[in-house]
mmCIF file with all atom_site columns, C-alpha atoms and ligand atoms in Angstrom:
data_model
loop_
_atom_site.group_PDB
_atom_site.id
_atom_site.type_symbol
_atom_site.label_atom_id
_atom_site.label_alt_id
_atom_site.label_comp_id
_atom_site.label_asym_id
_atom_site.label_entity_id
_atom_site.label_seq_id
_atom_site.pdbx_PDB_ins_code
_atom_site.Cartn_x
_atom_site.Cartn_y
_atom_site.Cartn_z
_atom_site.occupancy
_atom_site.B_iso_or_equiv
_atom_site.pdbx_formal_charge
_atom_site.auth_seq_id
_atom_site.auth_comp_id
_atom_site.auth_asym_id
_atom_site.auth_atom_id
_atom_site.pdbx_PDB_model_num
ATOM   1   C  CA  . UNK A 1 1   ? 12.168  -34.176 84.146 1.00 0.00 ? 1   UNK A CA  1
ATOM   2   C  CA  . UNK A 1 2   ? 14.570  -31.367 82.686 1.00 0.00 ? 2   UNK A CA  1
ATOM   3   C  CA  . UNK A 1 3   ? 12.788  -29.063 80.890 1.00 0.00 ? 3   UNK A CA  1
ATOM   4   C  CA  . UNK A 1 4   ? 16.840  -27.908 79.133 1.00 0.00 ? 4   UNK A CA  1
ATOM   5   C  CA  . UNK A 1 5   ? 16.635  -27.973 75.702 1.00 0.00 ? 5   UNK A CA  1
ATOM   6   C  CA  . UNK A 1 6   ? 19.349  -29.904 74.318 1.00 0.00 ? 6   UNK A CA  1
ATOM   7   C  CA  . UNK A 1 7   ? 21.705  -29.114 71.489 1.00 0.00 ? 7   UNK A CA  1
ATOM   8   C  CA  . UNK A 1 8   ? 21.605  -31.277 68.834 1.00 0.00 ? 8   UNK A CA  1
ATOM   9   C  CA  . UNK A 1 9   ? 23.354  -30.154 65.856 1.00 0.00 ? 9   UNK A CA  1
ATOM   10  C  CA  . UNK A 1 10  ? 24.901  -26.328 65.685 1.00 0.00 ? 10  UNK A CA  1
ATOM   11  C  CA  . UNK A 1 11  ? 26.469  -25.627 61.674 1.00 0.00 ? 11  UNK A CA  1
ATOM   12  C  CA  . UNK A 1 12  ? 27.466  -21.964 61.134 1.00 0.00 ? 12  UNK A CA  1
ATOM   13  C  CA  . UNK A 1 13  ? 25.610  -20.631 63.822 1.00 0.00 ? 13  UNK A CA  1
ATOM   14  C  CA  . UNK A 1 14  ? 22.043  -22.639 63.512 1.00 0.00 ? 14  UNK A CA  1
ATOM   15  C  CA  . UNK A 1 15  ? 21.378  -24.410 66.509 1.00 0.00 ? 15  UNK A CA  1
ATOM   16  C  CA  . UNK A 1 16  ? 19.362  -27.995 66.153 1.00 0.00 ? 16  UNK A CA  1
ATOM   17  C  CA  . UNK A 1 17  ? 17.475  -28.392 69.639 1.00 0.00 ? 17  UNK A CA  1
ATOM   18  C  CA  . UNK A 1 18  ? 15.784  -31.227 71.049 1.00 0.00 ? 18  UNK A CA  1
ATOM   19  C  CA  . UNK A 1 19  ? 13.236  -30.223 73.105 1.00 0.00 ? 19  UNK A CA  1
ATOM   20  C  CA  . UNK A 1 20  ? 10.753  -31.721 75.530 1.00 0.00 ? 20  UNK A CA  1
ATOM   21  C  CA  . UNK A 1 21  ? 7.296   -31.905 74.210 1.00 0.00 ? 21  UNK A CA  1
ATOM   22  C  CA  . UNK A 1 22  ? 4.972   -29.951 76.580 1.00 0.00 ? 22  UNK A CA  1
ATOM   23  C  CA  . UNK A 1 23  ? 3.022   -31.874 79.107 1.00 0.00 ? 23  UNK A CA  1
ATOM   24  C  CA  . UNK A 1 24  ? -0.302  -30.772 77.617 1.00 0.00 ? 24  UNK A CA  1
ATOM   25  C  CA  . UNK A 1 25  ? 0.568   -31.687 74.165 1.00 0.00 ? 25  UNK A CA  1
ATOM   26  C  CA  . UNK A 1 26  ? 1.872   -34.841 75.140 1.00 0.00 ? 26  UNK A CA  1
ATOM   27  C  CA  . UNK A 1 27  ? -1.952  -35.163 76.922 1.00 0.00 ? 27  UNK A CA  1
ATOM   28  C  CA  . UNK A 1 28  ? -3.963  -34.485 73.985 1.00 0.00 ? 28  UNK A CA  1
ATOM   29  C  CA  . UNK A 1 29  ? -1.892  -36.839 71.846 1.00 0.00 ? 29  UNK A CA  1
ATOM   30  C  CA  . UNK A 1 30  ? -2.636  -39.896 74.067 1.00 0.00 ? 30  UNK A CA  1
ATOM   31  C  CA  . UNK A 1 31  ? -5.865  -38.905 75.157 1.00 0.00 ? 31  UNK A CA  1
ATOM   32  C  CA  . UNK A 1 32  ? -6.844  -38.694 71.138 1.00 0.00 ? 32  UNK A CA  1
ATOM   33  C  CA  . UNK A 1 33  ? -5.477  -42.335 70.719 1.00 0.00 ? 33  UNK A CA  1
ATOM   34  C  CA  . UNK A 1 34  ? -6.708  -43.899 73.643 1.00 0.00 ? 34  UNK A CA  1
ATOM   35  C  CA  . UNK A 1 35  ? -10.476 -42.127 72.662 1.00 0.00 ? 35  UNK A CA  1
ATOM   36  C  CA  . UNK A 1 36  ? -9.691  -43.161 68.903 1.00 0.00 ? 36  UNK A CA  1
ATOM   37  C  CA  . UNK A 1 37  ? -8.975  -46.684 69.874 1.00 0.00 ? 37  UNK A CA  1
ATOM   38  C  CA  . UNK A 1 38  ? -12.187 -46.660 72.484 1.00 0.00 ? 38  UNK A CA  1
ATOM   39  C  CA  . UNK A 1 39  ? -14.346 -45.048 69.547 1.00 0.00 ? 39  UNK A CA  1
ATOM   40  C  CA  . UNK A 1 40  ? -13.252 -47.740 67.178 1.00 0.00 ? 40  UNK A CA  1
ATOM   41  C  CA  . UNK A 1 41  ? -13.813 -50.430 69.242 1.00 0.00 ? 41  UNK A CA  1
ATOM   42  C  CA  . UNK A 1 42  ? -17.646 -49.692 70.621 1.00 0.00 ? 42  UNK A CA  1
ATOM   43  C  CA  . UNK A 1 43  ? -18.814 -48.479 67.338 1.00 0.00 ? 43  UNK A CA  1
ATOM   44  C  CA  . UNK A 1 44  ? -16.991 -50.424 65.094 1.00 0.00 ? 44  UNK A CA  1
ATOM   45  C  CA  . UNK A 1 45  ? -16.493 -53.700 66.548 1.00 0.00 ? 45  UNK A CA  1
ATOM   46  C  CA  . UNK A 1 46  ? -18.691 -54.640 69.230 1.00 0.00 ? 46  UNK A CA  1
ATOM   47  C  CA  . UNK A 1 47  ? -21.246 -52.469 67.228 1.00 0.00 ? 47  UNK A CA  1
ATOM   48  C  CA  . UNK A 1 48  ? -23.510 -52.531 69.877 1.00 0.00 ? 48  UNK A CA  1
ATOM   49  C  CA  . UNK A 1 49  ? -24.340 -48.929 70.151 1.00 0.00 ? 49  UNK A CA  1
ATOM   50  C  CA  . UNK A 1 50  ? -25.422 -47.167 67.297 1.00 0.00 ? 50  UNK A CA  1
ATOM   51  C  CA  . UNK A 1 51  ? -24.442 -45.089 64.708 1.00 0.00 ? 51  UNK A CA  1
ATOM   52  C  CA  . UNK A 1 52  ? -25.929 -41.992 63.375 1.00 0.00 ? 52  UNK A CA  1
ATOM   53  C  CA  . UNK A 1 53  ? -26.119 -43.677 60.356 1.00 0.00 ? 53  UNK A CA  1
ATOM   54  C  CA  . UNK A 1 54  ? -28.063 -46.365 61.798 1.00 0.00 ? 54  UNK A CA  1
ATOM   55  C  CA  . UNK A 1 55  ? -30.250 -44.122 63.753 1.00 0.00 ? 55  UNK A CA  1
ATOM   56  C  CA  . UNK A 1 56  ? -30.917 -42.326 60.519 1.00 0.00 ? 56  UNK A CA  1
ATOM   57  C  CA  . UNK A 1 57  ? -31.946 -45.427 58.444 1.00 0.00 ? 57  UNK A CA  1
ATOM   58  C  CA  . UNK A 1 58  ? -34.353 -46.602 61.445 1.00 0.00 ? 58  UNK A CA  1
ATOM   59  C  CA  . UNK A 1 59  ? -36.001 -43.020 61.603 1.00 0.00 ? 59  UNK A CA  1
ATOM   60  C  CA  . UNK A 1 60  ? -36.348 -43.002 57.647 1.00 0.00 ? 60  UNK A CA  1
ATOM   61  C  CA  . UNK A 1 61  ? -37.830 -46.672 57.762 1.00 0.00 ? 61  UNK A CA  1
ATOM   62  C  CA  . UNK A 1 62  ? -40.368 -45.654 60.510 1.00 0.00 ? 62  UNK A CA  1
ATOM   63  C  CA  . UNK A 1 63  ? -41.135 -42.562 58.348 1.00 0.00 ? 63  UNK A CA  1
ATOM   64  C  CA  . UNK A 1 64  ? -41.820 -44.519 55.333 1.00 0.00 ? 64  UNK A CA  1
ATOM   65  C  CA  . UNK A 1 65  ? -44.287 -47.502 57.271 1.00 0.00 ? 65  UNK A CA  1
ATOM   66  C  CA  . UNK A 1 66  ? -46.037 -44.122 58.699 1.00 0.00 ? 66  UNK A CA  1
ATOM   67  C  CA  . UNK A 1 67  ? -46.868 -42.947 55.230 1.00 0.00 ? 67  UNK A CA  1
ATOM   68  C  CA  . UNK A 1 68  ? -47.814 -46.047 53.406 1.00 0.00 ? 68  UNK A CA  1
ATOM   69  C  CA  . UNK A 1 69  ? -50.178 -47.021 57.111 1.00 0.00 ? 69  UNK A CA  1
ATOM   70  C  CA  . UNK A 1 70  ? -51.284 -43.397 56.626 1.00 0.00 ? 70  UNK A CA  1
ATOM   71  C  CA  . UNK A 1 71  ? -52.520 -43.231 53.192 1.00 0.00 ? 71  UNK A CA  1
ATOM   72  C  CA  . UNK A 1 72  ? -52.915 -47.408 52.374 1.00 0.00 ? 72  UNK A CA  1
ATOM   73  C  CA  . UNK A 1 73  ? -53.934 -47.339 48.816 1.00 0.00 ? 73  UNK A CA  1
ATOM   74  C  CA  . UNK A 1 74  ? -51.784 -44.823 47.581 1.00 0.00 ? 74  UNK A CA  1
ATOM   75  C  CA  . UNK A 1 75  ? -49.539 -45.937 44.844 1.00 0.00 ? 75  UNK A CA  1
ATOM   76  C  CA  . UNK A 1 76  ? -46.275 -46.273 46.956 1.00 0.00 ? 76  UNK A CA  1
ATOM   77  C  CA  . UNK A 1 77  ? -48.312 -48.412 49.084 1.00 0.00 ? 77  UNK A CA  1
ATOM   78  C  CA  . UNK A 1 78  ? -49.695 -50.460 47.078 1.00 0.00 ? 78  UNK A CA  1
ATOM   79  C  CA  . UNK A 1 79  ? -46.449 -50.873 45.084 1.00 0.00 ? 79  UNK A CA  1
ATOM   80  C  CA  . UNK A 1 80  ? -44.836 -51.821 48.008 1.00 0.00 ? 80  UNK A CA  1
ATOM   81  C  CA  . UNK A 1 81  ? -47.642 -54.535 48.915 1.00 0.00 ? 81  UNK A CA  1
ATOM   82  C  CA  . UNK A 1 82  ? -46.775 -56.138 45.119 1.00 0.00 ? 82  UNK A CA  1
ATOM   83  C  CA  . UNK A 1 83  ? -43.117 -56.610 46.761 1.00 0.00 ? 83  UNK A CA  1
ATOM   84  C  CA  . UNK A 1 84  ? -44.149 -58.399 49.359 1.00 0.00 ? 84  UNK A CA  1
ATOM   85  C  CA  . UNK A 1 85  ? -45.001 -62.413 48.529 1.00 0.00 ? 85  UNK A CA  1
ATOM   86  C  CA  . UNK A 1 86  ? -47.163 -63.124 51.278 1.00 0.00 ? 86  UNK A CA  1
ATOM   87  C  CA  . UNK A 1 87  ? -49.437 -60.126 50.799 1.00 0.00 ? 87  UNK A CA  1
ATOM   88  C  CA  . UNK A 1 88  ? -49.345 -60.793 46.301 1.00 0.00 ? 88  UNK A CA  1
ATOM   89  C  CA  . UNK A 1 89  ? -50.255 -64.535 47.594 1.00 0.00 ? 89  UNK A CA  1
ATOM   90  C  CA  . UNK A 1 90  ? -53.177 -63.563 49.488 1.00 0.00 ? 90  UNK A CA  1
ATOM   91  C  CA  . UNK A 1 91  ? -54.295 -61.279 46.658 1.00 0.00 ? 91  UNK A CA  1
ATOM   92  C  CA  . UNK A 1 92  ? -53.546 -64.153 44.372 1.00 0.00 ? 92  UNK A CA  1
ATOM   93  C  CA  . UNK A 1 93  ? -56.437 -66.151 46.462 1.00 0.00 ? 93  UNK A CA  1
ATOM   94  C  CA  . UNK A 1 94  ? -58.925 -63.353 46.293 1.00 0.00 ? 94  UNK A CA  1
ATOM   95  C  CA  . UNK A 1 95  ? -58.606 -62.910 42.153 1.00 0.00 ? 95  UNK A CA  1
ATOM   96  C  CA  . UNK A 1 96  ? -59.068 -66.665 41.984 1.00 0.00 ? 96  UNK A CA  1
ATOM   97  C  CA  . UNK A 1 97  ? -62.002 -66.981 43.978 1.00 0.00 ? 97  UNK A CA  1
ATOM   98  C  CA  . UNK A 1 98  ? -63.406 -63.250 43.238 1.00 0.00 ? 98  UNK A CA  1
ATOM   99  C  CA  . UNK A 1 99  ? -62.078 -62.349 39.836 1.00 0.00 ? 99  UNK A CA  1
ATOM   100 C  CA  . UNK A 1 100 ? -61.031 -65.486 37.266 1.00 0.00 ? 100 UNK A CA  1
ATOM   101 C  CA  . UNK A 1 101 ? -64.714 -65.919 36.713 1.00 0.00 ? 101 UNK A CA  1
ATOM   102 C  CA  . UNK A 1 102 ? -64.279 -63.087 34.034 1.00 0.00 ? 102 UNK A CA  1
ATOM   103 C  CA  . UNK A 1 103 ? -60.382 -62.499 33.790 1.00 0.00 ? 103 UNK A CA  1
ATOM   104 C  CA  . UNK A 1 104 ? -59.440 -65.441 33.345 1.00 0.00 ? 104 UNK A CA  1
ATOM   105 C  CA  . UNK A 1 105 ? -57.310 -68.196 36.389 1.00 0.00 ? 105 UNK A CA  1
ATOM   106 C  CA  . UNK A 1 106 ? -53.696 -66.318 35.466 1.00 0.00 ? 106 UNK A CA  1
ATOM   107 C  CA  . UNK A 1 107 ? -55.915 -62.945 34.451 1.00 0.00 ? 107 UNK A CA  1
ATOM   108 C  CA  . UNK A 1 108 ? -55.467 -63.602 30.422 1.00 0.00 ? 108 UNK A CA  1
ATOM   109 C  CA  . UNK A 1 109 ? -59.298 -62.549 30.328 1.00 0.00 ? 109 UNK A CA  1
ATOM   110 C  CA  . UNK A 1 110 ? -62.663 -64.139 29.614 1.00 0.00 ? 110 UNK A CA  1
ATOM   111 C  CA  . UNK A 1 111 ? -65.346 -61.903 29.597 1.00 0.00 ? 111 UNK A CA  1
ATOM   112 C  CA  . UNK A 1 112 ? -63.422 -59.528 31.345 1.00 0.00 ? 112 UNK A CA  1
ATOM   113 C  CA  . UNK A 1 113 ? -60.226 -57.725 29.641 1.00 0.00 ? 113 UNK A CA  1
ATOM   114 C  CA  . UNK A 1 114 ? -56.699 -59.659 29.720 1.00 0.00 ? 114 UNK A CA  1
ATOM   115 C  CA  . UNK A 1 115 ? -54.923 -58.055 32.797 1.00 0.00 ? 115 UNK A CA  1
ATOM   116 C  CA  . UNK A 1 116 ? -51.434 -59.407 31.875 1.00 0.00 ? 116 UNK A CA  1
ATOM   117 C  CA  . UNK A 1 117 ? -50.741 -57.347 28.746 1.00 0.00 ? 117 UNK A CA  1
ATOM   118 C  CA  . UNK A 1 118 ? -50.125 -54.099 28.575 1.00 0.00 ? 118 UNK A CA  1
ATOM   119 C  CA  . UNK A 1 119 ? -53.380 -52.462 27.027 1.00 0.00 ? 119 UNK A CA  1
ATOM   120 C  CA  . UNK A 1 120 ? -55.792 -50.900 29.512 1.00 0.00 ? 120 UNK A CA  1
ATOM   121 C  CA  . UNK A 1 121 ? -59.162 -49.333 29.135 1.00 0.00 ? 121 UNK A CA  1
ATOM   122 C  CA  . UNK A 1 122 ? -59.357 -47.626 32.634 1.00 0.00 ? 122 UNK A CA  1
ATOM   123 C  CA  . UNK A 1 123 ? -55.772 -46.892 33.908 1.00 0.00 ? 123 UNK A CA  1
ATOM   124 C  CA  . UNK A 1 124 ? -53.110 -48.873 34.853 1.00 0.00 ? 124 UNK A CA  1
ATOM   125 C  CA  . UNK A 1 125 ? -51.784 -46.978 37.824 1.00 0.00 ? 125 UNK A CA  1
ATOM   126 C  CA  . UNK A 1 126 ? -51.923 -48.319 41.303 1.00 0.00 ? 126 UNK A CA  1
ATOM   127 C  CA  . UNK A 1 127 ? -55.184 -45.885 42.146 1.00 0.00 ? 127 UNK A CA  1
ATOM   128 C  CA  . UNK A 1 128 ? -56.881 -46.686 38.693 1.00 0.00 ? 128 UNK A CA  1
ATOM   129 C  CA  . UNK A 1 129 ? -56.750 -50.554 39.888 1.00 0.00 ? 129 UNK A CA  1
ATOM   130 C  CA  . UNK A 1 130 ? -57.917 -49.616 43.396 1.00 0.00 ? 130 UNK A CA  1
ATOM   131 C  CA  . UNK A 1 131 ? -60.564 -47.226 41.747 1.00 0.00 ? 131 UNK A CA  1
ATOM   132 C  CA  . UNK A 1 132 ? -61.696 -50.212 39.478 1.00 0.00 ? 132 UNK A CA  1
ATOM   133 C  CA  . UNK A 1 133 ? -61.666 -53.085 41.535 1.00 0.00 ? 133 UNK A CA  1
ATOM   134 C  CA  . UNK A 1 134 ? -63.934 -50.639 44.544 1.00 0.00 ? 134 UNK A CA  1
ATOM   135 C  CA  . UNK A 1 135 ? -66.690 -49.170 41.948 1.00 0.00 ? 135 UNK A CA  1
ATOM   136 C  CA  . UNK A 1 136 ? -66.205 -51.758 38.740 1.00 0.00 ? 136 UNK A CA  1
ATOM   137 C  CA  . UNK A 1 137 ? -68.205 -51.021 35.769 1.00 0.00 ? 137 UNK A CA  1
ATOM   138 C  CA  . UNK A 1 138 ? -71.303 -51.754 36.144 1.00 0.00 ? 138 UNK A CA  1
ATOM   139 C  CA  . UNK A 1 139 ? -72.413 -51.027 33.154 1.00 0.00 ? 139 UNK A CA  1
ATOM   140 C  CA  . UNK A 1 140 ? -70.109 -52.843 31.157 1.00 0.00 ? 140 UNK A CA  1
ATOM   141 C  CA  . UNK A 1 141 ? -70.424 -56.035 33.236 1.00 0.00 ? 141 UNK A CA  1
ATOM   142 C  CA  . UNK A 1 142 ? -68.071 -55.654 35.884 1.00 0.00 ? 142 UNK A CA  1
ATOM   143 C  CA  . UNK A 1 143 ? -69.729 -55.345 39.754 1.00 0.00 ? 143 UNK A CA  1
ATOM   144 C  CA  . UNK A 1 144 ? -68.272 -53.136 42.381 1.00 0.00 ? 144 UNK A CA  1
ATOM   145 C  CA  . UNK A 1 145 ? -66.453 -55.610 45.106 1.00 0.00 ? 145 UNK A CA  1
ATOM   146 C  CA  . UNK A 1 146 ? -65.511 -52.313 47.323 1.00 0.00 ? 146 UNK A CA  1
ATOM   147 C  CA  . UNK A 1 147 ? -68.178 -53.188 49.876 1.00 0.00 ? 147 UNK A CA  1
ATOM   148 C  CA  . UNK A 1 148 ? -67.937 -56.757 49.282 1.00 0.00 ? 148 UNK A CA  1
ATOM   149 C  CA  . UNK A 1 149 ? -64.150 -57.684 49.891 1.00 0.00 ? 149 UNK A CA  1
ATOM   150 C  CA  . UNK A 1 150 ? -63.274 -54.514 52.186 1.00 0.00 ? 150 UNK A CA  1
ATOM   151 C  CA  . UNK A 1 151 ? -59.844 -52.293 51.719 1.00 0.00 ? 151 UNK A CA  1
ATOM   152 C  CA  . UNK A 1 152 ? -57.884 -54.809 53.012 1.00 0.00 ? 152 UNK A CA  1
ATOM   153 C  CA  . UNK A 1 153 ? -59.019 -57.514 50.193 1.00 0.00 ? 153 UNK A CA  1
ATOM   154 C  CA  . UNK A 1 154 ? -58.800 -54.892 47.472 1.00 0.00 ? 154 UNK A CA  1
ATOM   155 C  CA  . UNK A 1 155 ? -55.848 -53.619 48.495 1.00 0.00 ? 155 UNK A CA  1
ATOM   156 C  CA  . UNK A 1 156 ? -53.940 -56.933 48.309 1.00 0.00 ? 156 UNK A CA  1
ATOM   157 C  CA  . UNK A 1 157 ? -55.970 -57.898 44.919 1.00 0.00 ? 157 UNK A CA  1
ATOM   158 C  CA  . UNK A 1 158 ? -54.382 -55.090 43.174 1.00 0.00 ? 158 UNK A CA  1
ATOM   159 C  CA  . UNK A 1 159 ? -50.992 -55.606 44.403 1.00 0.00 ? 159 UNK A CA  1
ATOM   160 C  CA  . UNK A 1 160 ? -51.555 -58.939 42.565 1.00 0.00 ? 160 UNK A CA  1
ATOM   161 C  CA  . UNK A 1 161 ? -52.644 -56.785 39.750 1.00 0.00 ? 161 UNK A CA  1
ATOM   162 C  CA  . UNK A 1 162 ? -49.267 -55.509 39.632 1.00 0.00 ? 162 UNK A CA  1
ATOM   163 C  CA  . UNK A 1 163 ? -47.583 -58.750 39.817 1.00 0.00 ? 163 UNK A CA  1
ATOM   164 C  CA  . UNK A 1 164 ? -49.002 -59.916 36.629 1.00 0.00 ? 164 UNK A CA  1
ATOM   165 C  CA  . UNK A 1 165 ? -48.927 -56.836 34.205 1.00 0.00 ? 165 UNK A CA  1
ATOM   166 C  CA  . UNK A 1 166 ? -46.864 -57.451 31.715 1.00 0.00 ? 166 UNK A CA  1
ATOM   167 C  CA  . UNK A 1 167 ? -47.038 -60.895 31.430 1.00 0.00 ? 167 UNK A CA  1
ATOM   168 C  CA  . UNK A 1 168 ? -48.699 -60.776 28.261 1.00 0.00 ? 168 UNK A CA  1
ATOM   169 C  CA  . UNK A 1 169 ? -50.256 -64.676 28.670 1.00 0.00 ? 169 UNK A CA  1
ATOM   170 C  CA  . UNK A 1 170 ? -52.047 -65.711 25.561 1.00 0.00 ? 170 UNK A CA  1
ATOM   171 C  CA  . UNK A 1 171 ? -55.781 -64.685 26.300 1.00 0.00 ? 171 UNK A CA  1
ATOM   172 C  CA  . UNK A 1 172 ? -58.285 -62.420 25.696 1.00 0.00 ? 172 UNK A CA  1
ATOM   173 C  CA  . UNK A 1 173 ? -56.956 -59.639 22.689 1.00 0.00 ? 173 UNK A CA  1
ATOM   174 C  CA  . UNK A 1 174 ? -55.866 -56.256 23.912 1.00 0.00 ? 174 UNK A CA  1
ATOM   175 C  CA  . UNK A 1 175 ? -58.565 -53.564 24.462 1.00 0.00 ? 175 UNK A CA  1
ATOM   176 C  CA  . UNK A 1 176 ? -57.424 -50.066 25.143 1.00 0.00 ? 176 UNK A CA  1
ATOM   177 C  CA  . UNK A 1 177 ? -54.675 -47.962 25.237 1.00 0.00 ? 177 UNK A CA  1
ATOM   178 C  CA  . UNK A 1 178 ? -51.521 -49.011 25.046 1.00 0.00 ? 178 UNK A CA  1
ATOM   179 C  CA  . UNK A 1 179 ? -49.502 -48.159 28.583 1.00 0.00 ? 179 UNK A CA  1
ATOM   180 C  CA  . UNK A 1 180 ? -45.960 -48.599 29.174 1.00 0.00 ? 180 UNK A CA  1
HETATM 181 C  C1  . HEC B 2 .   ? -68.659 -60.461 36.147 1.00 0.00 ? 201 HEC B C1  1
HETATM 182 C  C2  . HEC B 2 .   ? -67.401 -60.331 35.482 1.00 0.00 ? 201 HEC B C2  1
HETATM 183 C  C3  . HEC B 2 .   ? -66.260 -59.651 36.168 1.00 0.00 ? 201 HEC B C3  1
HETATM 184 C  C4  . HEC B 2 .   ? -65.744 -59.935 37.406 1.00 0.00 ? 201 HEC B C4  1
HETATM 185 C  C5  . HEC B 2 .   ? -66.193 -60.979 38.408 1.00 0.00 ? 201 HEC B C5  1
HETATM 186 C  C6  . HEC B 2 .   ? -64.621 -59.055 37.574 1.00 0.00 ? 201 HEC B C6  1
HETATM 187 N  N1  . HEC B 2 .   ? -64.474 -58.266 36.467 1.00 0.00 ? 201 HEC B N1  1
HETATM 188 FE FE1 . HEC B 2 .   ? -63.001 -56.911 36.153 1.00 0.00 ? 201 HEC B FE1 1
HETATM 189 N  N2  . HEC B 2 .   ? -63.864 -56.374 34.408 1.00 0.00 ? 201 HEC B N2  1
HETATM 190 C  C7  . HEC B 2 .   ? -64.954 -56.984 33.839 1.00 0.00 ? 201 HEC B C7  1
HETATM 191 C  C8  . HEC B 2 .   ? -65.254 -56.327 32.589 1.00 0.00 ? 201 HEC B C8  1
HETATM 192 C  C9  . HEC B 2 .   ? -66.359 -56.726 31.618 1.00 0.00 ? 201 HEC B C9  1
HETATM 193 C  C10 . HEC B 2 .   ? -64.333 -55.266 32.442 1.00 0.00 ? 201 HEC B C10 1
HETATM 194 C  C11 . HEC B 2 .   ? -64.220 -54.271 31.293 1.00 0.00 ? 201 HEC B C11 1
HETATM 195 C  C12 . HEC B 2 .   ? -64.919 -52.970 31.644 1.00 0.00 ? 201 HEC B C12 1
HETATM 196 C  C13 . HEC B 2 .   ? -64.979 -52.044 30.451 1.00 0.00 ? 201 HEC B C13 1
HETATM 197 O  O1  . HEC B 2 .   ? -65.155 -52.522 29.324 1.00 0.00 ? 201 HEC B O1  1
HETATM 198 O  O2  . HEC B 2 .   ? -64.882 -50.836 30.700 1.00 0.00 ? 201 HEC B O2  1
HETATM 199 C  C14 . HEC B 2 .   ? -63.466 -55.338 33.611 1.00 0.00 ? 201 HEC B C14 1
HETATM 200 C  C15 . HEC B 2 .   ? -62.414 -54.483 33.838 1.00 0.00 ? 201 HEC B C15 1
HETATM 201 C  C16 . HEC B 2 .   ? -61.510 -54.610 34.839 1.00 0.00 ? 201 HEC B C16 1
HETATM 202 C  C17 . HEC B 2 .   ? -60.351 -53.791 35.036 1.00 0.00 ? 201 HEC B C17 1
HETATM 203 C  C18 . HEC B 2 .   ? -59.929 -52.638 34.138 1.00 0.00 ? 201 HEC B C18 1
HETATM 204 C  C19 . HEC B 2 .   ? -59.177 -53.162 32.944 1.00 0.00 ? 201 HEC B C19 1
HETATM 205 C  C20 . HEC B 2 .   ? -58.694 -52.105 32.015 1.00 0.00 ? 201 HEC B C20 1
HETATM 206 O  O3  . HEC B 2 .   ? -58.379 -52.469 30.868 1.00 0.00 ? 201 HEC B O3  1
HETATM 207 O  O4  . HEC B 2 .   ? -58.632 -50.938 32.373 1.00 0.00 ? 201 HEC B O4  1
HETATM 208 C  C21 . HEC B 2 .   ? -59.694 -54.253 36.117 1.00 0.00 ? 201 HEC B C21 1
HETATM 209 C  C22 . HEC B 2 .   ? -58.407 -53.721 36.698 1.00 0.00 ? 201 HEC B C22 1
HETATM 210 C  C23 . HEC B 2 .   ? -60.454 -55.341 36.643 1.00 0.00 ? 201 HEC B C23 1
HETATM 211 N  N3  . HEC B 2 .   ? -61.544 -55.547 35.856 1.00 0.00 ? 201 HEC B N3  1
HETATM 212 C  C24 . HEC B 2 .   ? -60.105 -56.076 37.765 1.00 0.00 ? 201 HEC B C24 1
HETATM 213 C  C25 . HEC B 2 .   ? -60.925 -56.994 38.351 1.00 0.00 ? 201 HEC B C25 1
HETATM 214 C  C26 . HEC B 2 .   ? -60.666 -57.634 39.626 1.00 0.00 ? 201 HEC B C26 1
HETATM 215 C  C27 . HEC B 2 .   ? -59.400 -57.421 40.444 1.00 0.00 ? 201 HEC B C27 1
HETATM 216 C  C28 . HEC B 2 .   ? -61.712 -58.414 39.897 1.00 0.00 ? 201 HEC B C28 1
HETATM 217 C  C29 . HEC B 2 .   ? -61.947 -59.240 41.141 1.00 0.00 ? 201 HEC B C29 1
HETATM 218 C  C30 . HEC B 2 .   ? -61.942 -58.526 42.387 1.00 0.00 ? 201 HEC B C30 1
HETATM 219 C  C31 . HEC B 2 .   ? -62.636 -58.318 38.784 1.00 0.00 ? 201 HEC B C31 1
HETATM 220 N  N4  . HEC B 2 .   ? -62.126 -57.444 37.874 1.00 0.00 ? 201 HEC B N4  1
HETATM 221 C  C32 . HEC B 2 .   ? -63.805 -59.039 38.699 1.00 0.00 ? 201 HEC B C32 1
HETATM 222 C  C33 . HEC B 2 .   ? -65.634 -58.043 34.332 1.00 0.00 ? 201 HEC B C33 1
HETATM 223 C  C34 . HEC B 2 .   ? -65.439 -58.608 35.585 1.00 0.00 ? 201 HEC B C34 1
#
């Protein structure tokens, strides 16, 4: 290949030249297609491998589930136990058979307060729950079920909790403070 430049246009004295792109730029350039068109295709359309953005969002996910198995009745957790139907229906089942004695079948209260509205006399924060369903009040007429339904029970109970604040069913009258 002749490396001669060629003259293109010459007008008073300025000379136009064609010349021959270098070898090595001529490299680069394909070589940046043919890897652009190679990147595209395994990351973008057989999507097979993946991306730092998906490597991310799986290392963020595993962080969260160690955090919430780490520290199971902390708020997040339990928050993110009311978000989950299967875990709120199993909850559900443990107020009816443990709790609508005194609150009430949809928690609008009995003897116990109404748990759908938004007054509360303890708390309404995931922990305050957790606290009240563990130790109750004995005093006031509500029993500790801690011991007697385990962390697992409780823990699912309240996320029902959750489920049904705000409600406000028709029930018992509001006791407390009111919490938004
Ligand atoms: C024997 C009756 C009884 C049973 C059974 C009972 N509670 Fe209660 N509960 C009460 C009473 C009475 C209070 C009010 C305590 C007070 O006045 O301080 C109360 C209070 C509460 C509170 C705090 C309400 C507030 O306003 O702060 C929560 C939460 C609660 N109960 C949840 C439950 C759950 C969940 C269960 C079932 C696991 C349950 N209770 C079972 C009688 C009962």
């Amino acid at each position: 290949m002749s490396q001669e430049s060629q003259i293109v246009h010459e007008y008073d004295g300025i000379k136009e030249e064609d010349n021959h792109l270098p070898n090595w730029w001529l490299f680069i350039l394909f070589a940046t297609i043919i890897f652009g068109f190679g990147y595209w295709f395994v990351f973008h359309t057989v999507g097979k491998v993946d991306t730092h953005e998906d490597v991310y969002r799986a290392e963020v996910a595993a962080l969260k589930k160690a955090r919430l198995e780490a520290n199971p009745t902390s708020d997040e957790a339990i928050i993110a136990l009311s978000r989950d139907p299967a875990m709120v229906d199993e909850g559900k089942k443990v107020f009816a058979s443990t709790c609508a004695s005194c609150h009430a079948a949809e928690g609008q209260g009995l003897v116990g307060p109404n748990l759908t509205d938004r007054h509360w006399l303890h708390g309404n924060k995931p922990a305050d729950l957790v606290r009240a369903v563990n130790e109750g009040f004995p005093e006031k007429g509500m029993p500790p079920w801690g011991s007697m339904l385990g962390p697992d029970k409780v823990r699912k109970v309240t996320a029902f909790l959750l489920t049904i604040e705000g409600r406000n069913l028709a029930g018992k009258e509001p006791q407390g403070d009111l919490v938004e």
